[in-house]
């Protein structure tokens, strides 16, 4: 029996913009994908905060989450994640408190420690606010305070937000957030979809140092996984060339809009660039149904993850829908 059958699966969407498309199309596609994932029985649908990237339309993450939650009815909706250095914790508490008031019991708040942008953009976001990744532990604590029950003589409250106790997740691509999530007894999501290098060490540190809390009595690990599933291995490899081109563009500092797939990537990259792209996508699951099942089972065998959250940035929206449908059918 495949391990996938007993593992929760979710979707991480970056609202990708095509080279011939626009942000509006990308956002409408995001809602269509969320509805598709809901029908297929996916556990949650998250979107990520990125800024100053022309190929990603999810920068106003809380606004987009309201659109997605309003267009669905049962699937959990959340951030993967909100980049906390960019925001005052009170603002995040109010935004997500509002979402929870409108869509109770369906909102997740995943938090990232990085700004999700370059330094110039980070300055434009914060202005005079001295936000820093170094403030992350205290910012998380402050956010928990605003989302928790009102304290005696508490003078600043989040309305909505206070006493909502929205589930907080810590996200990370290194070891820092793994240790913080363990110390605070919070669920942990590792960004293995773009930074697989420290995955096993981060999981080990989190599980070994986990302290039970009011929200979680044992460790809970979710892993990000790039997915390209198709009817055949050959077709999946062809569709994956769009993903390769996007990562290559990121490394080169070029536009991140989705580009059409190509049959041969050799003219597109130099040998060292190919190695770097494939290393970054080391956890990618690309193939027909049999290969996808085999790769997912191997990942679960090696990590014993509680949940997998998949991202799929192929060119045609219909091919994205098909990828998630194939995976859901494999889960059964």
GROMACS .gro file of N, CA, C and O in nm, residues 44-166:
model
  492
   44UNK      N    1  -0.540   2.180   0.238
   44UNK     CA    2  -0.528   2.326   0.251
   44UNK      C    3  -0.474   2.385   0.122
   44UNK      O    4  -0.410   2.317   0.041
   45UNK      N    5  -0.496   2.515   0.106
   45UNK     CA    6  -0.450   2.589  -0.011
   45UNK      C    7  -0.383   2.716   0.039
   45UNK      O    8  -0.448   2.804   0.096
   46UNK      N    9  -0.251   2.724   0.020
   46UNK     CA   10  -0.174   2.837   0.070
   46UNK      C   11  -0.119   2.919  -0.046
   46UNK      O   12  -0.091   2.867  -0.155
   47UNK      N   13  -0.102   3.048  -0.021
   47UNK     CA   14  -0.033   3.135  -0.116
   47UNK      C   15   0.080   3.207  -0.042
   47UNK      O   16   0.076   3.222   0.080
   48UNK      N   17   0.180   3.249  -0.119
   48UNK     CA   18   0.302   3.302  -0.058
   48UNK      C   19   0.323   3.449  -0.089
   48UNK      O   20   0.289   3.497  -0.197
   49UNK      N   21   0.379   3.520   0.008
   49UNK     CA   22   0.410   3.663  -0.009
   49UNK      C   23   0.546   3.680  -0.076
   49UNK      O   24   0.649   3.640  -0.023
   50UNK      N   25   0.544   3.741  -0.194
   50UNK     CA   26   0.666   3.781  -0.263
   50UNK      C   27   0.644   3.922  -0.316
   50UNK      O   28   0.532   3.960  -0.348
   51UNK      N   29   0.752   3.997  -0.331
   51UNK     CA   30   0.740   4.136  -0.377
   51UNK      C   31   0.840   4.164  -0.488
   51UNK      O   32   0.946   4.103  -0.496
   52UNK      N   33   0.802   4.259  -0.575
   52UNK     CA   34   0.888   4.305  -0.684
   52UNK      C   35   0.929   4.191  -0.777
   52UNK      O   36   1.039   4.188  -0.828
   53UNK      N   37   0.836   4.096  -0.797
   53UNK     CA   38   0.860   3.984  -0.888
   53UNK      C   39   0.747   3.980  -0.990
   53UNK      O   40   0.633   3.952  -0.955
   54UNK      N   41   0.779   4.009  -1.115
   54UNK     CA   42   0.673   4.026  -1.216
   54UNK      C   43   0.600   3.896  -1.249
   54UNK      O   44   0.493   3.900  -1.310
   55UNK      N   45   0.653   3.783  -1.208
   55UNK     CA   46   0.589   3.656  -1.239
   55UNK      C   47   0.507   3.599  -1.126
   55UNK      O   48   0.454   3.487  -1.138
   56UNK      N   49   0.494   3.674  -1.015
   56UNK     CA   50   0.421   3.625  -0.898
   56UNK      C   51   0.319   3.731  -0.855
   56UNK      O   52   0.358   3.843  -0.823
   57UNK      N   53   0.190   3.693  -0.853
   57UNK     CA   54   0.085   3.792  -0.829
   57UNK      C   55   0.027   3.786  -0.689
   57UNK      O   56  -0.078   3.845  -0.663
   58UNK      N   57   0.095   3.719  -0.595
   58UNK     CA   58   0.038   3.700  -0.461
   58UNK      C   59   0.099   3.793  -0.356
   58UNK      O   60   0.103   3.759  -0.238
   59UNK      N   61   0.144   3.911  -0.397
   59UNK     CA   62   0.213   4.002  -0.304
   59UNK      C   63   0.121   4.051  -0.192
   59UNK      O   64   0.162   4.060  -0.077
   60UNK      N   65  -0.004   4.085  -0.227
   60UNK     CA   66  -0.100   4.130  -0.125
   60UNK      C   67  -0.170   4.006  -0.070
   60UNK      O   68  -0.289   3.982  -0.093
   61UNK      N   69  -0.096   3.929   0.007
   61UNK     CA   70  -0.137   3.793   0.042
   61UNK      C   71  -0.269   3.787   0.117
   61UNK      O   72  -0.356   3.705   0.085
   62UNK      N   73  -0.288   3.871   0.217
   62UNK     CA   74  -0.412   3.867   0.295
   62UNK      C   75  -0.533   3.903   0.209
   62UNK      O   76  -0.641   3.845   0.225
   63UNK      N   77  -0.515   3.997   0.116
   63UNK     CA   78  -0.625   4.034   0.025
   63UNK      C   79  -0.662   3.914  -0.063
   63UNK      O   80  -0.780   3.881  -0.081
   64UNK      N   81  -0.560   3.849  -0.118
   64UNK     CA   82  -0.583   3.732  -0.203
   64UNK      C   83  -0.649   3.619  -0.125
   64UNK      O   84  -0.739   3.551  -0.176
   65UNK      N   85  -0.611   3.601   0.000
   65UNK     CA   86  -0.671   3.496   0.081
   65UNK      C   87  -0.821   3.519   0.101
   65UNK      O   88  -0.900   3.424   0.104
   66UNK      N   89  -0.862   3.646   0.115
   66UNK     CA   90  -1.003   3.675   0.127
   66UNK      C   91  -1.079   3.637   0.001
   66UNK      O   92  -1.191   3.583   0.008
   67UNK      N   93  -1.020   3.663  -0.116
   67UNK     CA   94  -1.079   3.626  -0.244
   67UNK      C   95  -1.092   3.474  -0.256
   67UNK      O   96  -1.196   3.421  -0.297
   68UNK      N   97  -0.987   3.403  -0.214
   68UNK     CA   98  -0.987   3.257  -0.225
   68UNK      C   99  -1.085   3.194  -0.126
   68UNK      O  100  -1.158   3.101  -0.160
   69UNK      N  101  -1.086   3.245  -0.004
   69UNK     CA  102  -1.176   3.189   0.097
   69UNK      C  103  -1.322   3.215   0.058
   69UNK      O  104  -1.409   3.128   0.077
   70UNK      N  105  -1.349   3.334   0.002
   70UNK     CA  106  -1.485   3.367  -0.039
   70UNK      C  107  -1.534   3.284  -0.156
   70UNK      O  108  -1.656   3.266  -0.173
   71UNK      N  109  -1.442   3.230  -0.235
   71UNK     CA  110  -1.478   3.151  -0.351
   71UNK      C  111  -1.476   3.002  -0.328
   71UNK      O  112  -1.501   2.924  -0.421
   72UNK      N  113  -1.443   2.959  -0.205
   72UNK     CA  114  -1.443   2.818  -0.169
   72UNK      C  115  -1.528   2.802  -0.043
   72UNK      O  116  -1.575   2.899   0.014
   73UNK      N  117  -1.541   2.677   0.002
   73UNK     CA  118  -1.630   2.659   0.118
   73UNK      C  119  -1.575   2.569   0.227
   73UNK      O  120  -1.614   2.583   0.343
   74UNK      N  121  -1.484   2.478   0.196
   74UNK     CA  122  -1.438   2.383   0.298
   74UNK      C  123  -1.286   2.377   0.313
   74UNK      O  124  -1.236   2.355   0.423
   75UNK      N  125  -1.212   2.392   0.206
   75UNK     CA  126  -1.067   2.376   0.213
   75UNK      C  127  -1.007   2.486   0.301
   75UNK      O  128  -1.054   2.599   0.303
   76UNK      N  129  -0.904   2.451   0.377
   76UNK     CA  130  -0.835   2.550   0.459
   76UNK      C  131  -0.756   2.643   0.369
   76UNK      O  132  -0.694   2.600   0.271
   77UNK      N  133  -0.756   2.772   0.402
   77UNK     CA  134  -0.689   2.875   0.323
   77UNK      C  135  -0.585   2.942   0.412
   77UNK      O  136  -0.614   2.976   0.527
   78UNK      N  137  -0.464   2.963   0.359
   78UNK     CA  138  -0.364   3.024   0.444
   78UNK      C  139  -0.244   3.078   0.370
   78UNK      O  140  -0.235   3.075   0.247
   79UNK      N  141  -0.150   3.128   0.448
   79UNK     CA  142  -0.029   3.191   0.394
   79UNK      C  143   0.089   3.096   0.407
   79UNK      O  144   0.109   3.035   0.511
   80UNK      N  145   0.164   3.088   0.299
   80UNK     CA  146   0.283   3.003   0.303
   80UNK      C  147   0.406   3.076   0.252
   80UNK      O  148   0.469   3.028   0.160
   81UNK      N  149   0.446   3.188   0.309
   81UNK     CA  150   0.385   3.246   0.426
   81UNK      C  151   0.379   3.397   0.416
   81UNK      O  152   0.418   3.459   0.319
   82UNK      N  153   0.333   3.454   0.526
   82UNK     CA  154   0.348   3.598   0.549
   82UNK      C  155   0.491   3.622   0.595
   82UNK      O  156   0.539   3.558   0.689
   83UNK      N  157   0.560   3.715   0.529
   83UNK     CA  158   0.700   3.744   0.565
   83UNK      C  159   0.700   3.848   0.678
   83UNK      O  160   0.685   3.968   0.655
   84UNK      N  161   0.715   3.800   0.798
   84UNK     CA  162   0.689   3.881   0.917
   84UNK      C  163   0.779   4.005   0.929
   84UNK      O  164   0.733   4.107   0.982
   85UNK      N  165   0.904   4.004   0.881
   85UNK     CA  166   0.982   4.127   0.891
   85UNK      C  167   0.921   4.246   0.817
   85UNK      O  168   0.955   4.361   0.846
   86UNK      N  169   0.830   4.218   0.723
   86UNK     CA  170   0.770   4.327   0.645
   86UNK      C  171   0.652   4.395   0.715
   86UNK      O  172   0.602   4.496   0.665
   87UNK      N  173   0.607   4.338   0.827
   87UNK     CA  174   0.481   4.384   0.884
   87UNK      C  175   0.490   4.400   1.036
   87UNK      O  176   0.558   4.323   1.103
   88UNK      N  177   0.414   4.495   1.088
   88UNK     CA  178   0.394   4.501   1.232
   88UNK      C  179   0.303   4.385   1.273
   88UNK      O  180   0.202   4.360   1.207
   89UNK      N  181   0.336   4.312   1.380
   89UNK     CA  182   0.251   4.200   1.421
   89UNK      C  183   0.105   4.237   1.441
   89UNK      O  184   0.016   4.157   1.410
   90UNK      N  185   0.077   4.357   1.490
   90UNK     CA  186  -0.062   4.398   1.509
   90UNK      C  187  -0.138   4.401   1.376
   90UNK      O  188  -0.255   4.359   1.369
   91UNK      N  189  -0.074   4.448   1.270
   91UNK     CA  190  -0.139   4.454   1.139
   91UNK      C  191  -0.172   4.314   1.091
   91UNK      O  192  -0.281   4.287   1.040
   92UNK      N  193  -0.077   4.221   1.106
   92UNK     CA  194  -0.100   4.082   1.066
   92UNK      C  195  -0.215   4.022   1.148
   92UNK      O  196  -0.303   3.953   1.094
   93UNK      N  197  -0.215   4.050   1.278
   93UNK     CA  198  -0.322   3.998   1.365
   93UNK      C  199  -0.458   4.050   1.320
   93UNK      O  200  -0.557   3.974   1.317
   94UNK      N  201  -0.466   4.177   1.283
   94UNK     CA  202  -0.593   4.234   1.238
   94UNK      C  203  -0.636   4.176   1.104
   94UNK      O  204  -0.755   4.144   1.082
   95UNK      N  205  -0.541   4.162   1.012
   95UNK     CA  206  -0.574   4.107   0.880
   95UNK      C  207  -0.626   3.964   0.892
   95UNK      O  208  -0.732   3.929   0.836
   96UNK      N  209  -0.554   3.880   0.964
   96UNK     CA  210  -0.593   3.740   0.974
   96UNK      C  211  -0.708   3.721   1.072
   96UNK      O  212  -0.788   3.629   1.057
   97UNK      N  213  -0.720   3.811   1.169
   97UNK     CA  214  -0.838   3.810   1.254
   97UNK      C  215  -0.963   3.839   1.174
   97UNK      O  216  -1.070   3.780   1.196
   98UNK      N  217  -0.953   3.930   1.078
   98UNK     CA  218  -1.065   3.961   0.989
   98UNK      C  219  -1.100   3.840   0.904
   98UNK      O  220  -1.219   3.804   0.889
   99UNK      N  221  -0.998   3.776   0.847
   99UNK     CA  222  -1.023   3.657   0.766
   99UNK      C  223  -1.091   3.548   0.848
   99UNK      O  224  -1.186   3.483   0.803
  100UNK      N  225  -1.043   3.529   0.971
  100UNK     CA  226  -1.101   3.425   1.056
  100UNK      C  227  -1.244   3.460   1.097
  100UNK      O  228  -1.329   3.370   1.110
  101UNK      N  229  -1.272   3.588   1.117
  101UNK     CA  230  -1.409   3.628   1.152
  101UNK      C  231  -1.505   3.600   1.037
  101UNK      O  232  -1.620   3.563   1.058
  102UNK      N  233  -1.457   3.619   0.914
  102UNK     CA  234  -1.541   3.597   0.797
  102UNK      C  235  -1.550   3.449   0.759
  102UNK      O  236  -1.655   3.403   0.710
  103UNK      N  237  -1.441   3.375   0.780
  103UNK     CA  238  -1.434   3.234   0.740
  103UNK      C  239  -1.382   3.150   0.857
  103UNK      O  240  -1.271   3.098   0.854
  104UNK      N  241  -1.460   3.140   0.964
  104UNK     CA  242  -1.410   3.078   1.088
  104UNK      C  243  -1.368   2.933   1.070
  104UNK      O  244  -1.433   2.857   0.998
  105UNK      N  245  -1.256   2.900   1.134
  105UNK     CA  246  -1.208   2.762   1.134
  105UNK      C  247  -1.142   2.719   1.006
  105UNK      O  248  -1.109   2.601   0.990
  106UNK      N  249  -1.116   2.812   0.913
  106UNK     CA  250  -1.057   2.774   0.784
  106UNK      C  251  -0.925   2.843   0.755
  106UNK      O  252  -0.863   2.816   0.651
  107UNK      N  253  -0.878   2.930   0.844
  107UNK     CA  254  -0.763   3.015   0.813
  107UNK      C  255  -0.637   2.966   0.883
  107UNK      O  256  -0.636   2.940   1.004
  108UNK      N  257  -0.527   2.953   0.806
  108UNK     CA  258  -0.394   2.922   0.860
  108UNK      C  259  -0.304   3.043   0.844
  108UNK      O  260  -0.313   3.114   0.743
  109UNK      N  261  -0.214   3.062   0.939
  109UNK     CA  262  -0.118   3.172   0.932
  109UNK      C  263   0.024   3.115   0.936
  109UNK      O  264   0.078   3.087   1.042
  110UNK      N  265   0.080   3.095   0.818
  110UNK     CA  266   0.219   3.051   0.806
  110UNK      C  267   0.310   3.172   0.803
  110UNK      O  268   0.283   3.269   0.732
  111UNK      N  269   0.419   3.168   0.880
  111UNK     CA  270   0.507   3.284   0.896
  111UNK      C  271   0.648   3.253   0.847
  111UNK      O  272   0.706   3.149   0.882
  112UNK      N  273   0.703   3.344   0.768
  112UNK     CA  274   0.840   3.333   0.722
  112UNK      C  275   0.929   3.437   0.786
  112UNK      O  276   0.884   3.545   0.823
  113UNK      N  277   1.056   3.404   0.795
  113UNK     CA  278   1.154   3.490   0.862
  113UNK      C  279   1.224   3.584   0.765
  113UNK      O  280   1.280   3.686   0.806
  114UNK      N  281   1.222   3.552   0.635
  114UNK     CA  282   1.289   3.635   0.534
  114UNK      C  283   1.192   3.742   0.483
  114UNK      O  284   1.071   3.729   0.498
  115UNK      N  285   1.244   3.848   0.420
  115UNK     CA  286   1.155   3.952   0.367
  115UNK      C  287   1.083   3.914   0.239
  115UNK      O  288   0.986   3.978   0.202
  116UNK      N  289   1.131   3.810   0.169
  116UNK     CA  290   1.067   3.770   0.045
  116UNK      C  291   1.090   3.869  -0.068
  116UNK      O  292   1.009   3.879  -0.160
  117UNK      N  293   1.202   3.940  -0.060
  117UNK     CA  294   1.232   4.042  -0.162
  117UNK      C  295   1.379   4.082  -0.149
  117UNK      O  296   1.450   4.038  -0.059
  118UNK      N  297   1.423   4.173  -0.237
  118UNK     CA  298   1.557   4.228  -0.228
  118UNK      C  299   1.560   4.343  -0.126
  118UNK      O  300   1.455   4.387  -0.078
  119UNK      N  301   1.678   4.391  -0.095
  119UNK     CA  302   1.692   4.493   0.010
  119UNK      C  303   1.622   4.624  -0.027
  119UNK      O  304   1.561   4.689   0.059
  120UNK      N  305   1.629   4.663  -0.153
  120UNK     CA  306   1.565   4.787  -0.195
  120UNK      C  307   1.413   4.777  -0.177
  120UNK      O  308   1.348   4.871  -0.130
  121UNK      N  309   1.358   4.662  -0.216
  121UNK     CA  310   1.214   4.642  -0.202
  121UNK      C  311   1.175   4.635  -0.055
  121UNK      O  312   1.071   4.688  -0.014
  122UNK      N  313   1.259   4.569   0.024
  122UNK     CA  314   1.231   4.560   0.168
  122UNK      C  315   1.224   4.699   0.230
  122UNK      O  316   1.138   4.727   0.314
  123UNK      N  317   1.312   4.790   0.186
  123UNK     CA  318   1.309   4.927   0.237
  123UNK      C  319   1.179   4.997   0.195
  123UNK      O  320   1.117   5.069   0.274
  124UNK      N  321   1.138   4.973   0.070
  124UNK     CA  322   1.015   5.035   0.021
  124UNK      C  323   0.893   4.985   0.098
  124UNK      O  324   0.797   5.059   0.119
  125UNK      N  325   0.897   4.860   0.141
  125UNK     CA  326   0.787   4.803   0.217
  125UNK      C  327   0.780   4.860   0.358
  125UNK      O  328   0.673   4.888   0.411
  126UNK      N  329   0.896   4.875   0.421
  126UNK     CA  330   0.899   4.908   0.563
  126UNK      C  331   0.914   5.056   0.592
  126UNK      O  332   0.878   5.102   0.700
  127UNK      N  333   0.975   5.130   0.498
  127UNK     CA  334   1.008   5.269   0.525
  127UNK      C  335   1.093   5.280   0.652
  127UNK      O  336   1.200   5.227   0.660
  128UNK      N  337   1.039   5.346   0.754
  128UNK     CA  338   1.120   5.369   0.874
  128UNK      C  339   1.107   5.258   0.977
  128UNK      O  340   1.168   5.264   1.083
  129UNK      N  341   1.024   5.159   0.948
  129UNK     CA  342   1.010   5.049   1.044
  129UNK      C  343   1.135   4.963   1.040
  129UNK      O  344   1.177   4.916   0.934
  130UNK      N  345   1.196   4.942   1.154
  130UNK     CA  346   1.323   4.870   1.160
  130UNK      C  347   1.300   4.720   1.169
  130UNK      O  348   1.349   4.652   1.259
  131UNK      N  349   1.222   4.665   1.077
  131UNK     CA  350   1.196   4.521   1.076
  131UNK      C  351   1.319   4.444   1.035
  131UNK      O  352   1.395   4.487   0.949
  132UNK      N  353   1.341   4.328   1.096
  132UNK     CA  354   1.458   4.248   1.066
  132UNK      C  355   1.429   4.103   1.095
  132UNK      O  356   1.347   4.070   1.182
  133UNK      N  357   1.496   4.013   1.021
  133UNK     CA  358   1.482   3.871   1.048
  133UNK      C  359   1.525   3.838   1.191
  133UNK      O  360   1.476   3.741   1.250
  134UNK      N  361   1.614   3.921   1.247
  134UNK     CA  362   1.660   3.897   1.385
  134UNK      C  363   1.548   3.917   1.487
  134UNK      O  364   1.554   3.867   1.599
  135UNK      N  365   1.445   3.992   1.448
  135UNK     CA  366   1.332   4.018   1.537
  135UNK      C  367   1.227   3.907   1.532
  135UNK      O  368   1.127   3.914   1.603
  136UNK      N  369   1.250   3.807   1.449
  136UNK     CA  370   1.146   3.708   1.422
  136UNK      C  371   1.091   3.641   1.549
  136UNK      O  372   0.968   3.636   1.567
  137UNK      N  373   1.175   3.591   1.639
  137UNK     CA  374   1.118   3.526   1.759
  137UNK      C  375   1.028   3.618   1.841
  137UNK      O  376   0.920   3.578   1.884
  138UNK      N  377   1.070   3.742   1.861
  138UNK     CA  378   0.989   3.834   1.940
  138UNK      C  379   0.863   3.877   1.864
  138UNK      O  380   0.757   3.898   1.924
  139UNK      N  381   0.874   3.889   1.731
  139UNK     CA  382   0.757   3.924   1.650
  139UNK      C  383   0.653   3.811   1.654
  139UNK      O  384   0.532   3.837   1.661
  140UNK      N  385   0.701   3.687   1.649
  140UNK     CA  386   0.608   3.572   1.659
  140UNK      C  387   0.537   3.574   1.794
  140UNK      O  388   0.415   3.555   1.803
  141UNK      N  389   0.614   3.600   1.899
  141UNK     CA  390   0.555   3.604   2.033
  141UNK      C  391   0.452   3.716   2.044
  141UNK      O  392   0.344   3.698   2.103
  142UNK      N  393   0.482   3.831   1.987
  142UNK     CA  394   0.388   3.944   1.990
  142UNK      C  395   0.261   3.911   1.913
  142UNK      O  396   0.150   3.942   1.955
  143UNK      N  397   0.278   3.844   1.799
  143UNK     CA  398   0.163   3.806   1.719
  143UNK      C  399   0.075   3.705   1.794
  143UNK      O  400  -0.050   3.716   1.793
  144UNK      N  401   0.137   3.609   1.860
  144UNK     CA  402   0.060   3.514   1.942
  144UNK      C  403  -0.017   3.587   2.052
  144UNK      O  404  -0.131   3.552   2.084
  145UNK      N  405   0.044   3.688   2.108
  145UNK     CA  406  -0.019   3.768   2.213
  145UNK      C  407  -0.145   3.836   2.160
  145UNK      O  408  -0.251   3.832   2.223
  146UNK      N  409  -0.136   3.896   2.041
  146UNK     CA  410  -0.250   3.966   1.984
  146UNK      C  411  -0.361   3.871   1.941
  146UNK      O  412  -0.479   3.910   1.940
  147UNK      N  413  -0.327   3.749   1.904
  147UNK     CA  414  -0.428   3.653   1.858
  147UNK      C  415  -0.485   3.570   1.973
  147UNK      O  416  -0.583   3.498   1.955
  148UNK      N  417  -0.422   3.578   2.089
  148UNK     CA  418  -0.466   3.500   2.205
  148UNK      C  419  -0.574   3.572   2.284
  148UNK      O  420  -0.624   3.678   2.244
  149UNK      N  421  -0.612   3.515   2.398
  149UNK     CA  422  -0.716   3.577   2.481
  149UNK      C  423  -0.670   3.712   2.535
  149UNK      O  424  -0.552   3.732   2.562
  150UNK      N  425  -0.764   3.803   2.552
  150UNK     CA  426  -0.730   3.936   2.603
  150UNK      C  427  -0.681   3.925   2.747
  150UNK      O  428  -0.743   3.861   2.831
  151UNK      N  429  -0.568   3.989   2.773
  151UNK     CA  430  -0.509   3.986   2.906
  151UNK      C  431  -0.564   4.101   2.991
  151UNK      O  432  -0.609   4.204   2.940
  152UNK      N  433  -0.559   4.082   3.119
  152UNK     CA  434  -0.602   4.187   3.211
  152UNK      C  435  -0.516   4.312   3.190
  152UNK      O  436  -0.394   4.303   3.182
  153UNK      N  437  -0.580   4.424   3.175
  153UNK     CA  438  -0.515   4.553   3.153
  153UNK      C  439  -0.441   4.561   3.019
  153UNK      O  440  -0.354   4.646   3.001
  154UNK      N  441  -0.475   4.472   2.924
  154UNK     CA  442  -0.417   4.483   2.790
  154UNK      C  443  -0.474   4.606   2.720
  154UNK      O  444  -0.596   4.617   2.702
  155UNK      N  445  -0.389   4.698   2.678
  155UNK     CA  446  -0.437   4.826   2.626
  155UNK      C  447  -0.445   4.828   2.474
  155UNK      O  448  -0.518   4.909   2.417
  156UNK      N  449  -0.368   4.742   2.406
  156UNK     CA  450  -0.373   4.735   2.260
  156UNK      C  451  -0.426   4.599   2.220
  156UNK      O  452  -0.368   4.496   2.255
  157UNK      N  453  -0.538   4.597   2.150
  157UNK     CA  454  -0.596   4.470   2.107
  157UNK      C  455  -0.618   4.471   1.956
  157UNK      O  456  -0.631   4.577   1.894
  158UNK      N  457  -0.618   4.353   1.897
  158UNK     CA  458  -0.647   4.337   1.755
  158UNK      C  459  -0.796   4.312   1.739
  158UNK      O  460  -0.849   4.216   1.795
  159UNK      N  461  -0.863   4.399   1.664
  159UNK     CA  462  -1.007   4.384   1.641
  159UNK      C  463  -1.034   4.390   1.490
  159UNK      O  464  -1.015   4.496   1.430
  160UNK      N  465  -1.074   4.277   1.429
  160UNK     CA  466  -1.082   4.141   1.486
  160UNK      C  467  -0.942   4.081   1.508
  160UNK      O  468  -0.845   4.134   1.456
  161UNK      N  469  -0.938   3.973   1.579
  161UNK     CA  470  -0.811   3.902   1.601
  161UNK      C  471  -0.797   3.850   1.742
  161UNK      O  472  -0.757   3.736   1.763
  162UNK      N  473  -0.831   3.934   1.840
  162UNK     CA  474  -0.814   3.892   1.978
  162UNK      C  475  -0.898   3.768   2.006
  162UNK      O  476  -1.012   3.756   1.962
  163UNK      N  477  -0.836   3.672   2.075
  163UNK     CA  478  -0.900   3.547   2.115
  163UNK      C  479  -0.941   3.459   1.996
  163UNK      O  480  -1.024   3.370   2.010
  164UNK      N  481  -0.881   3.484   1.879
  164UNK     CA  482  -0.913   3.399   1.763
  164UNK      C  483  -0.829   3.272   1.763
  164UNK      O  484  -0.872   3.168   1.712
  165UNK      N  485  -0.707   3.280   1.820
  165UNK     CA  486  -0.618   3.164   1.827
  165UNK      C  487  -0.602   3.095   1.692
  165UNK      O  488  -0.608   2.972   1.681
  166UNK      N  489  -0.582   3.175   1.590
  166UNK     CA  490  -0.561   3.122   1.454
  166UNK      C  491  -0.436   3.035   1.454
  166UNK      O  492  -0.333   3.072   1.512
   0.00000   0.00000   0.00000
